Coordinates of C-alpha atoms and ligand atoms in Angstrom, one line a residue:
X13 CA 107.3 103.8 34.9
X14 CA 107.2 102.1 38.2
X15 CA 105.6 99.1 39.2
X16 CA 103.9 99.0 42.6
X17 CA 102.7 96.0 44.8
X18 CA 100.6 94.7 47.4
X19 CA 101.1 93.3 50.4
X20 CA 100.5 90.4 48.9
X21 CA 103.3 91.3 45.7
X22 CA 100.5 91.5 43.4
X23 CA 101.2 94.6 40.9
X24 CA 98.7 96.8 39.5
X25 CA 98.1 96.3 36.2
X26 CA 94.2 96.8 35.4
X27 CA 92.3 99.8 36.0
X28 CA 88.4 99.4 35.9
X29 CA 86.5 102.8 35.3
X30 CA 82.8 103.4 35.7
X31 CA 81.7 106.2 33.6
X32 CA 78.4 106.3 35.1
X33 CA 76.0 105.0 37.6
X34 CA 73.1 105.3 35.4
X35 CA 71.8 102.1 33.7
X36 CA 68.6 101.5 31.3
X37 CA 68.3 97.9 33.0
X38 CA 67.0 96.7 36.4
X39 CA 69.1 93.4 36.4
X40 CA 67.4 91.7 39.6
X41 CA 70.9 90.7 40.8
X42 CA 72.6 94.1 40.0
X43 CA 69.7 97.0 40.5
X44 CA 66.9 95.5 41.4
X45 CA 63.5 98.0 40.3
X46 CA 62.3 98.0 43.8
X47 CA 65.4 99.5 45.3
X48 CA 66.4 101.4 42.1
X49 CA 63.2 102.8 41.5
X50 CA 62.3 106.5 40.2
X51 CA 63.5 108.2 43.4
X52 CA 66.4 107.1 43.7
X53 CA 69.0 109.7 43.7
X54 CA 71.5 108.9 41.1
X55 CA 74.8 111.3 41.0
X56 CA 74.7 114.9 39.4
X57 CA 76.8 115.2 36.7
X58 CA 79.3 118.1 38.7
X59 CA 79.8 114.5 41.1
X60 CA 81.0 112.8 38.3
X61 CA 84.9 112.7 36.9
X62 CA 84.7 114.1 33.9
X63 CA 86.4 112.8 30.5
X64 CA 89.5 114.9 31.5
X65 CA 90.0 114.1 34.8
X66 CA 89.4 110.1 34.2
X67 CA 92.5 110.8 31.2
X68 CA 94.3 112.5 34.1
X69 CA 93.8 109.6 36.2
X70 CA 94.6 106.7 33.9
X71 CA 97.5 108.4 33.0
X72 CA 98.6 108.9 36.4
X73 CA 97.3 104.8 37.0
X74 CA 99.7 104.0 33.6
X75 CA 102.9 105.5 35.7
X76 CA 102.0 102.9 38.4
X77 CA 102.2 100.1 35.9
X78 CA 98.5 100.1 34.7
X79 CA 98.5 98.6 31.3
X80 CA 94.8 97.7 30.7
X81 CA 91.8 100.1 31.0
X82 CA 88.5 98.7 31.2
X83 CA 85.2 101.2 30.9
X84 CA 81.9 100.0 32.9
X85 CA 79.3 101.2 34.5
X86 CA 76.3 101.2 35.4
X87 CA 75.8 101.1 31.7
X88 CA 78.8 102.7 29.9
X89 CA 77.1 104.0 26.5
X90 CA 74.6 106.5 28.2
X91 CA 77.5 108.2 28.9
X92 CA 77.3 110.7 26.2
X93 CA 80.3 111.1 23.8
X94 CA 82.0 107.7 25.2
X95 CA 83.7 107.5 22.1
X96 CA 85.3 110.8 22.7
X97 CA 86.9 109.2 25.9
X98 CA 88.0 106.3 24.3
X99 CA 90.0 108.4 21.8
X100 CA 91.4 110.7 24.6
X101 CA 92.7 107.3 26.4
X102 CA 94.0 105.5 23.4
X103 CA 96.4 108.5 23.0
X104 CA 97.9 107.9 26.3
X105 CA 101.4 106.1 25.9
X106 CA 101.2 103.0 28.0
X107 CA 97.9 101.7 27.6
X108 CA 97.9 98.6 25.5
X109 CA 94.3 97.3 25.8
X110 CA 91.6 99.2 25.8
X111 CA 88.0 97.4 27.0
X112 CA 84.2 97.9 27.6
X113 CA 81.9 95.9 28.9
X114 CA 78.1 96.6 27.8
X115 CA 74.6 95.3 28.5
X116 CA 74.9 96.1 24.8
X117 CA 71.5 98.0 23.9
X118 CA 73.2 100.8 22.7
X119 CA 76.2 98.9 20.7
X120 CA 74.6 98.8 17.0
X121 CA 74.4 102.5 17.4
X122 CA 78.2 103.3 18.5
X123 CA 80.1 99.7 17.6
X124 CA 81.9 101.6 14.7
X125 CA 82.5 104.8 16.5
X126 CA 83.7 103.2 19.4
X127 CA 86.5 100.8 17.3
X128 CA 87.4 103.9 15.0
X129 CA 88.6 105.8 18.4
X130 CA 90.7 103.0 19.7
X131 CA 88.5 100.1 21.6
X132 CA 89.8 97.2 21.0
X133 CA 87.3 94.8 23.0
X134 CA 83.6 94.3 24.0
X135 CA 82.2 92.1 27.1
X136 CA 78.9 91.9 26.2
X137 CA 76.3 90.0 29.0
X138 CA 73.3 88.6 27.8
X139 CA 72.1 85.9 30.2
X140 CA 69.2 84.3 28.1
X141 CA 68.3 84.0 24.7
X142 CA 64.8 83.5 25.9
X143 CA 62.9 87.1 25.5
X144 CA 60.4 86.3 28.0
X145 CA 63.5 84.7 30.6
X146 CA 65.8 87.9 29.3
X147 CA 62.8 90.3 30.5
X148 CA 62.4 88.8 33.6
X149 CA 66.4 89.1 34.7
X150 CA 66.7 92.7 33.0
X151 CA 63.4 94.1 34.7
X152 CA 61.3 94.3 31.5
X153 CA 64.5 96.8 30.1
X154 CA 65.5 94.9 26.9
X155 CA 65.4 92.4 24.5
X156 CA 67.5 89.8 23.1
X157 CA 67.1 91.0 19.5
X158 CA 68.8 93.9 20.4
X159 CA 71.8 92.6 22.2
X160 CA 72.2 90.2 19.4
X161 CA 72.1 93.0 16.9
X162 CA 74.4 94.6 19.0
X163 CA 77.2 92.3 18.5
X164 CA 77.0 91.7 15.2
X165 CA 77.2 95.6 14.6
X166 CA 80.6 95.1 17.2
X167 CA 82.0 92.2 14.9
X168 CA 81.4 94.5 11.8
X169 CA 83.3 97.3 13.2
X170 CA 86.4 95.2 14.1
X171 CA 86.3 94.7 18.2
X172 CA 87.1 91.6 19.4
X173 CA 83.6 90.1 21.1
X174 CA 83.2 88.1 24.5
X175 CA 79.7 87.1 26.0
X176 CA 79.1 87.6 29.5
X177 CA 76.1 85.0 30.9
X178 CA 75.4 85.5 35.4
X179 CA 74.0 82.8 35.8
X180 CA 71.7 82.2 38.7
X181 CA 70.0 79.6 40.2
X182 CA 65.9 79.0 39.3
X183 CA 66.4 82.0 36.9
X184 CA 68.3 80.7 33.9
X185 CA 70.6 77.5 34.6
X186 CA 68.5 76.0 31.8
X187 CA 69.8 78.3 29.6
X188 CA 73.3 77.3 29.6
X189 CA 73.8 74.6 26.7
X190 CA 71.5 76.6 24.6
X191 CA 73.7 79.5 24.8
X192 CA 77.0 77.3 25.0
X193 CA 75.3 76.1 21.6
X194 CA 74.4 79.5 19.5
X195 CA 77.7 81.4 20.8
X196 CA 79.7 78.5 19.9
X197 CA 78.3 78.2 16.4
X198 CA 79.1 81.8 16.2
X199 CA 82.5 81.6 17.0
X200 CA 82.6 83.7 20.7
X201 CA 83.9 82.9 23.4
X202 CA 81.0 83.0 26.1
X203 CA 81.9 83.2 29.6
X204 CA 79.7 81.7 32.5
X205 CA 79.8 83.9 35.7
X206 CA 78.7 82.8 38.9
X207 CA 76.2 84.7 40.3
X208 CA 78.3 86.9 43.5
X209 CA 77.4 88.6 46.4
X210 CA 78.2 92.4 45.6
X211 CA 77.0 94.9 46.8
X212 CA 73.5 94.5 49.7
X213 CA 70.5 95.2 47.0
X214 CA 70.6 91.7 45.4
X215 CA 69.2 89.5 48.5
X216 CA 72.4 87.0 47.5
X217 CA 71.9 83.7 48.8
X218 CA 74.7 80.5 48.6
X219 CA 71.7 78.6 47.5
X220 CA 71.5 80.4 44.5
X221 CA 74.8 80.3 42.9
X222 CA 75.1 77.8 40.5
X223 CA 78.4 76.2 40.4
X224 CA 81.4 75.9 38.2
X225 CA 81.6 72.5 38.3
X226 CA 77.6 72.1 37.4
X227 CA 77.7 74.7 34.5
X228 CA 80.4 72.5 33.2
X229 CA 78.6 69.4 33.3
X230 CA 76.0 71.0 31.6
X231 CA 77.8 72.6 28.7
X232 CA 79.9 68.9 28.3
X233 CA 76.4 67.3 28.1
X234 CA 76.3 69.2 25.0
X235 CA 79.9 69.4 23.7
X236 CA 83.0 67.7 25.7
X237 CA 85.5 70.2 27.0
X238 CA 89.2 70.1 27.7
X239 CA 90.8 72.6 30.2
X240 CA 93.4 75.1 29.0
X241 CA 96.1 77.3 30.1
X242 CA 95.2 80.8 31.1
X243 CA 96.2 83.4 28.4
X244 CA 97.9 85.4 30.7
X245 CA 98.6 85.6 34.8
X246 CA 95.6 87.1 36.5
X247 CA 93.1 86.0 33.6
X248 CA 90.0 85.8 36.0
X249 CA 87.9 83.4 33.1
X250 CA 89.4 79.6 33.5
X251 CA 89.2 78.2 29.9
X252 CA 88.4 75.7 28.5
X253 CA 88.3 74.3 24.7
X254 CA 85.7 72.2 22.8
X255 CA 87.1 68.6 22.1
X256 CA 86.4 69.3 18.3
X257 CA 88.2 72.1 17.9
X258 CA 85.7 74.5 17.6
X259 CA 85.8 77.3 19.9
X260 CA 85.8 78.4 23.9
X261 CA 84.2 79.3 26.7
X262 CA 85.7 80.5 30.4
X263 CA 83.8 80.4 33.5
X264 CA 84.4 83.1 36.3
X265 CA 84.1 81.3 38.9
X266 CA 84.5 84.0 41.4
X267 CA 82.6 82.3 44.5
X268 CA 83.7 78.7 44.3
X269 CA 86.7 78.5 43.0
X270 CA 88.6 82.7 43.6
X271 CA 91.1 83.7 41.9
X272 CA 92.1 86.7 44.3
X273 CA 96.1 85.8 44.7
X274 CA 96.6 87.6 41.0
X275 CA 94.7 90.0 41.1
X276 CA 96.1 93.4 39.9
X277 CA 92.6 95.0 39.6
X278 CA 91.9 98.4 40.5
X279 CA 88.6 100.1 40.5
X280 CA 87.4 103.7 40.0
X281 CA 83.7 104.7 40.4
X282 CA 81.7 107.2 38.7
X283 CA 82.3 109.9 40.9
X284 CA 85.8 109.2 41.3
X285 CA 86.5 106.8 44.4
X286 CA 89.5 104.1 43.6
X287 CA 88.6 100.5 45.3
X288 CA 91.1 98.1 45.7
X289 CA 88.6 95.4 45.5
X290 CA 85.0 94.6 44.1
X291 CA 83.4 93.5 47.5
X292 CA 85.2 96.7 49.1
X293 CA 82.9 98.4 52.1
X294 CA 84.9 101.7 51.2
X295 CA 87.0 103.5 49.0
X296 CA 89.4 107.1 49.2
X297 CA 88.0 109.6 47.0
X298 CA 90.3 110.8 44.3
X299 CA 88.4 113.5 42.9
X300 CA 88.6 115.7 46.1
X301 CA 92.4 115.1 45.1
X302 CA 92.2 115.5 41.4
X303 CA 89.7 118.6 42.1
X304 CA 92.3 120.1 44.8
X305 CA 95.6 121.9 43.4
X306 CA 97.7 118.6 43.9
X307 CA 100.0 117.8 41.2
X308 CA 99.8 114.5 39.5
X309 CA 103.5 113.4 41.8
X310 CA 100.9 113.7 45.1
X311 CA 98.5 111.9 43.8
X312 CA 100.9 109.1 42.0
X313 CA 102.2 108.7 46.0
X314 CA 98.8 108.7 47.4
X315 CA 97.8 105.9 45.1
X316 CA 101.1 104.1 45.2
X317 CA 100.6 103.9 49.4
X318 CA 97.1 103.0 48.8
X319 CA 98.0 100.2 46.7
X320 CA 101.2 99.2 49.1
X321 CA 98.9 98.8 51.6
X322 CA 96.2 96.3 49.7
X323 CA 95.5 93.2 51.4
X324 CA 92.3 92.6 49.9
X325 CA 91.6 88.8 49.8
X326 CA 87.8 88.5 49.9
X327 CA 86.7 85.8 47.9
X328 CA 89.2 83.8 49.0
X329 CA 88.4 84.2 52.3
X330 CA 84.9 84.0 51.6
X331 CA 85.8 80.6 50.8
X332 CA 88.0 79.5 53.5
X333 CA 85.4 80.5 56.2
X334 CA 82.5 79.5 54.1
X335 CA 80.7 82.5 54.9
X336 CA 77.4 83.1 53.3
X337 CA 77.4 86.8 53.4
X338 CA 78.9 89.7 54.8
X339 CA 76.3 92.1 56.2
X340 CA 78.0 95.7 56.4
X341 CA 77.8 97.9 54.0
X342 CA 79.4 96.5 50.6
X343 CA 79.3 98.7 47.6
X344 CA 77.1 98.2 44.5
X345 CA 77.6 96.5 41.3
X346 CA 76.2 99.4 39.5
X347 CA 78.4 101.4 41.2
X348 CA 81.7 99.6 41.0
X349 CA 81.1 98.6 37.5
X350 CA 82.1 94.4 37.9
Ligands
SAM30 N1 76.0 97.4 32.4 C1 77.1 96.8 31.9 C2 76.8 95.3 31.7 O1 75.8 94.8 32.3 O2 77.6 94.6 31.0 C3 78.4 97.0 32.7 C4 78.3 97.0 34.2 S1 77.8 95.4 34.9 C5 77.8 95.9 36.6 C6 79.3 94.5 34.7 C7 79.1 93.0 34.7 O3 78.7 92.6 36.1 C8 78.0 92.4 33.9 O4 78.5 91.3 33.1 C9 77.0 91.9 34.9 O5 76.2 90.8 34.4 C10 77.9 91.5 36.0 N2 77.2 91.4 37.3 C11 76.4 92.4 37.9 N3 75.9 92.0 39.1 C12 76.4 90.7 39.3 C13 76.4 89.8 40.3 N4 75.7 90.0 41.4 N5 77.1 88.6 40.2 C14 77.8 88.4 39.1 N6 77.9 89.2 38.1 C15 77.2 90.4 38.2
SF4_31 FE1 72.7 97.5 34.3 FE2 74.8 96.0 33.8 FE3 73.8 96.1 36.3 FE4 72.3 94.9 34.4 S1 74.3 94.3 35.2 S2 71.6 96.5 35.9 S3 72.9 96.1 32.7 S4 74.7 97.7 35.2
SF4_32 FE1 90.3 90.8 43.5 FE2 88.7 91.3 45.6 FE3 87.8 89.8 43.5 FE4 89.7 88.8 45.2 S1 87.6 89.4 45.7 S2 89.7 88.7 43.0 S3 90.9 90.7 45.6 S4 88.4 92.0 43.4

């Protein structure tokens, strides 16, 4: 197995998958209703990598150095049979860590199925535990109950649980002791994410980004916290531990304090285009490639220049230039999976 870098000398180490650009949420800041209505042409399923072309692909992603796959989406359990694909890529030599991160509707149904074929951890965002507050950010899709159902039905089955809260100005800042509160009396880690400027459907404003520093000073209000070390290089979650002992929480703080100088993150849409970065404005399609009579050696090459080539730096420079937002054509969350 090789390992390939950047320009920068950062290897590539995670692989991001989105099984599907289908979702049963509107999440204002992710698919807003208006712009992801009923028309909206979402891929056929012949435009989408199927389970054994996305095993082809990791595989081919492990020989680069790949060592953690992560399934997204859209919303990665209406992809039907997920658990089959799980199984399929926990065979593959090489992968160590297999993830998924869920709006987590659809959890209590597969949690077991999905930790019997090899998952080994759930990101699960919720980002109130306010029903009426929940509705509003989900576009009337789901309810708390459910998502809290959800990941009890994930602890039950084995997978190691992480909360994932956006949190975003005027919507639900006043949610963040509460939640710091129940998740730390549950014993999960709950991460904070600042609210980012993907994709062009959100409407992202500066203004509404509530900052690291703030959701800290909110969560200490209720608890004191003490930084600690990152579990590993390229963690994007800063941690930091209760005073008393008793649990964790991270904050991503992608917009005001990036992370972007480890990052070994690679990203491969539904229908099969590798990004080298989340904010990306475009991507080389690997499923002409995988669909063509190349052999996995071409493809290995093609990704190893791609990756070579990577100077990606975005939030970072978002940050040295202050810039409140880039206005060409970015991809979407939904597409990209986060
Ligand atoms: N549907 C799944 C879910 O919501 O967990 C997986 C895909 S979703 C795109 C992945 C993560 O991205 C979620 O935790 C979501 O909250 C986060 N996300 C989406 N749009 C975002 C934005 N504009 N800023 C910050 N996080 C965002
Ligand atoms: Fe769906 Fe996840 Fe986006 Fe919300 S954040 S709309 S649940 S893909
Ligand atoms: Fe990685 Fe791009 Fe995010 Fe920077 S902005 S951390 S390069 S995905």
């Amino acid at each position: 197995m090789m390992t390939v870098r950047d320009k920068l000398n950062r290897p590539l180490r995670d692989l991001r998958i989105s099984v599907t650009d289908r979702c049963n949420f509107r999440c204002q800041y992710c698919m807003p209703a208006e712009i992801f209505g009923p028309d909206y042409a979402f891929l056929s399923s012949d435009k989408i990598l199927s389970f054994g072309e996305i095993e082809r692909l990791v595989k081919i992603f492990v020989a680069l150095g790949v060592k953690k796959v992560r399934i997204t989406g859209g919303e990665p359990l209406l992809r039907r049979d997920l658990p089959v694909l799980i199984e399929r890529l926990y065979q593959i030599q090489g992968v160590e860590d297999i993830a998924l991160t869920t709006n987590g509707t659809l959890l209590k149904k597969y949690a077991q199925a999905l930790a019997q074929a090899g998952l080994s951890r759930v990101s699960v965002s919720l980002d109130s535990l306010d029903e009426q507050r929940f509705a509003e950010m989900n576009g009337q899709r789901g309810k708390v109950v459910t998502v809290l159902e959800g990941i009890e039905k994930a602890v039950e089955a084995g997978l190691a649980v992480k909360i994932n809260m956006v949190v975003q100005k005027g919507k639900n800042e006043q949610d963040i002791a509460e939640m710091a509160r129940f998740f730390k009396e549950k014993q999960h880690i709950l991460r904070f994410i600042e609210y980012m400027d993907v994709g062009n459907s959100n409407g992202w404003r500066l203004d509404d980004v509530v900052p690291k520093r703030e959701i800290l000073t909110q969560v200490q209000n209720f608890s004191p916290l003490h930084p600690v070390k990152p579990n590993y290089t390229g963690e994007v979650a800063t941690r930091y531990q209760y005073e008393d002992g008793q649990g964790e929480i991270g904050v991503i703080s992608s917009v005001t304090d990036s992370f972007c100088s480890t990052c070994s993150r690679a990203r491969i849409s539904a229908e099969g285009t590798l990004y080298t970065c989340l904010f990306a404005t475009n991507g080389v399609n690997l499923r002409e490639l995988l669909r063509s009579n190349a052999d996995d050696a071409v493809i290995i090459e093609r990704i190893s220049e791609i990756w070579e080539q990577r100077v990606d730096r975005y939030s970072d420079e978002r940050n040295e230039q202050t810039v409140q937002k880039r206005r060409n054509a970015k991809i979407e969350m939904s597409h990209i999976g986060g």
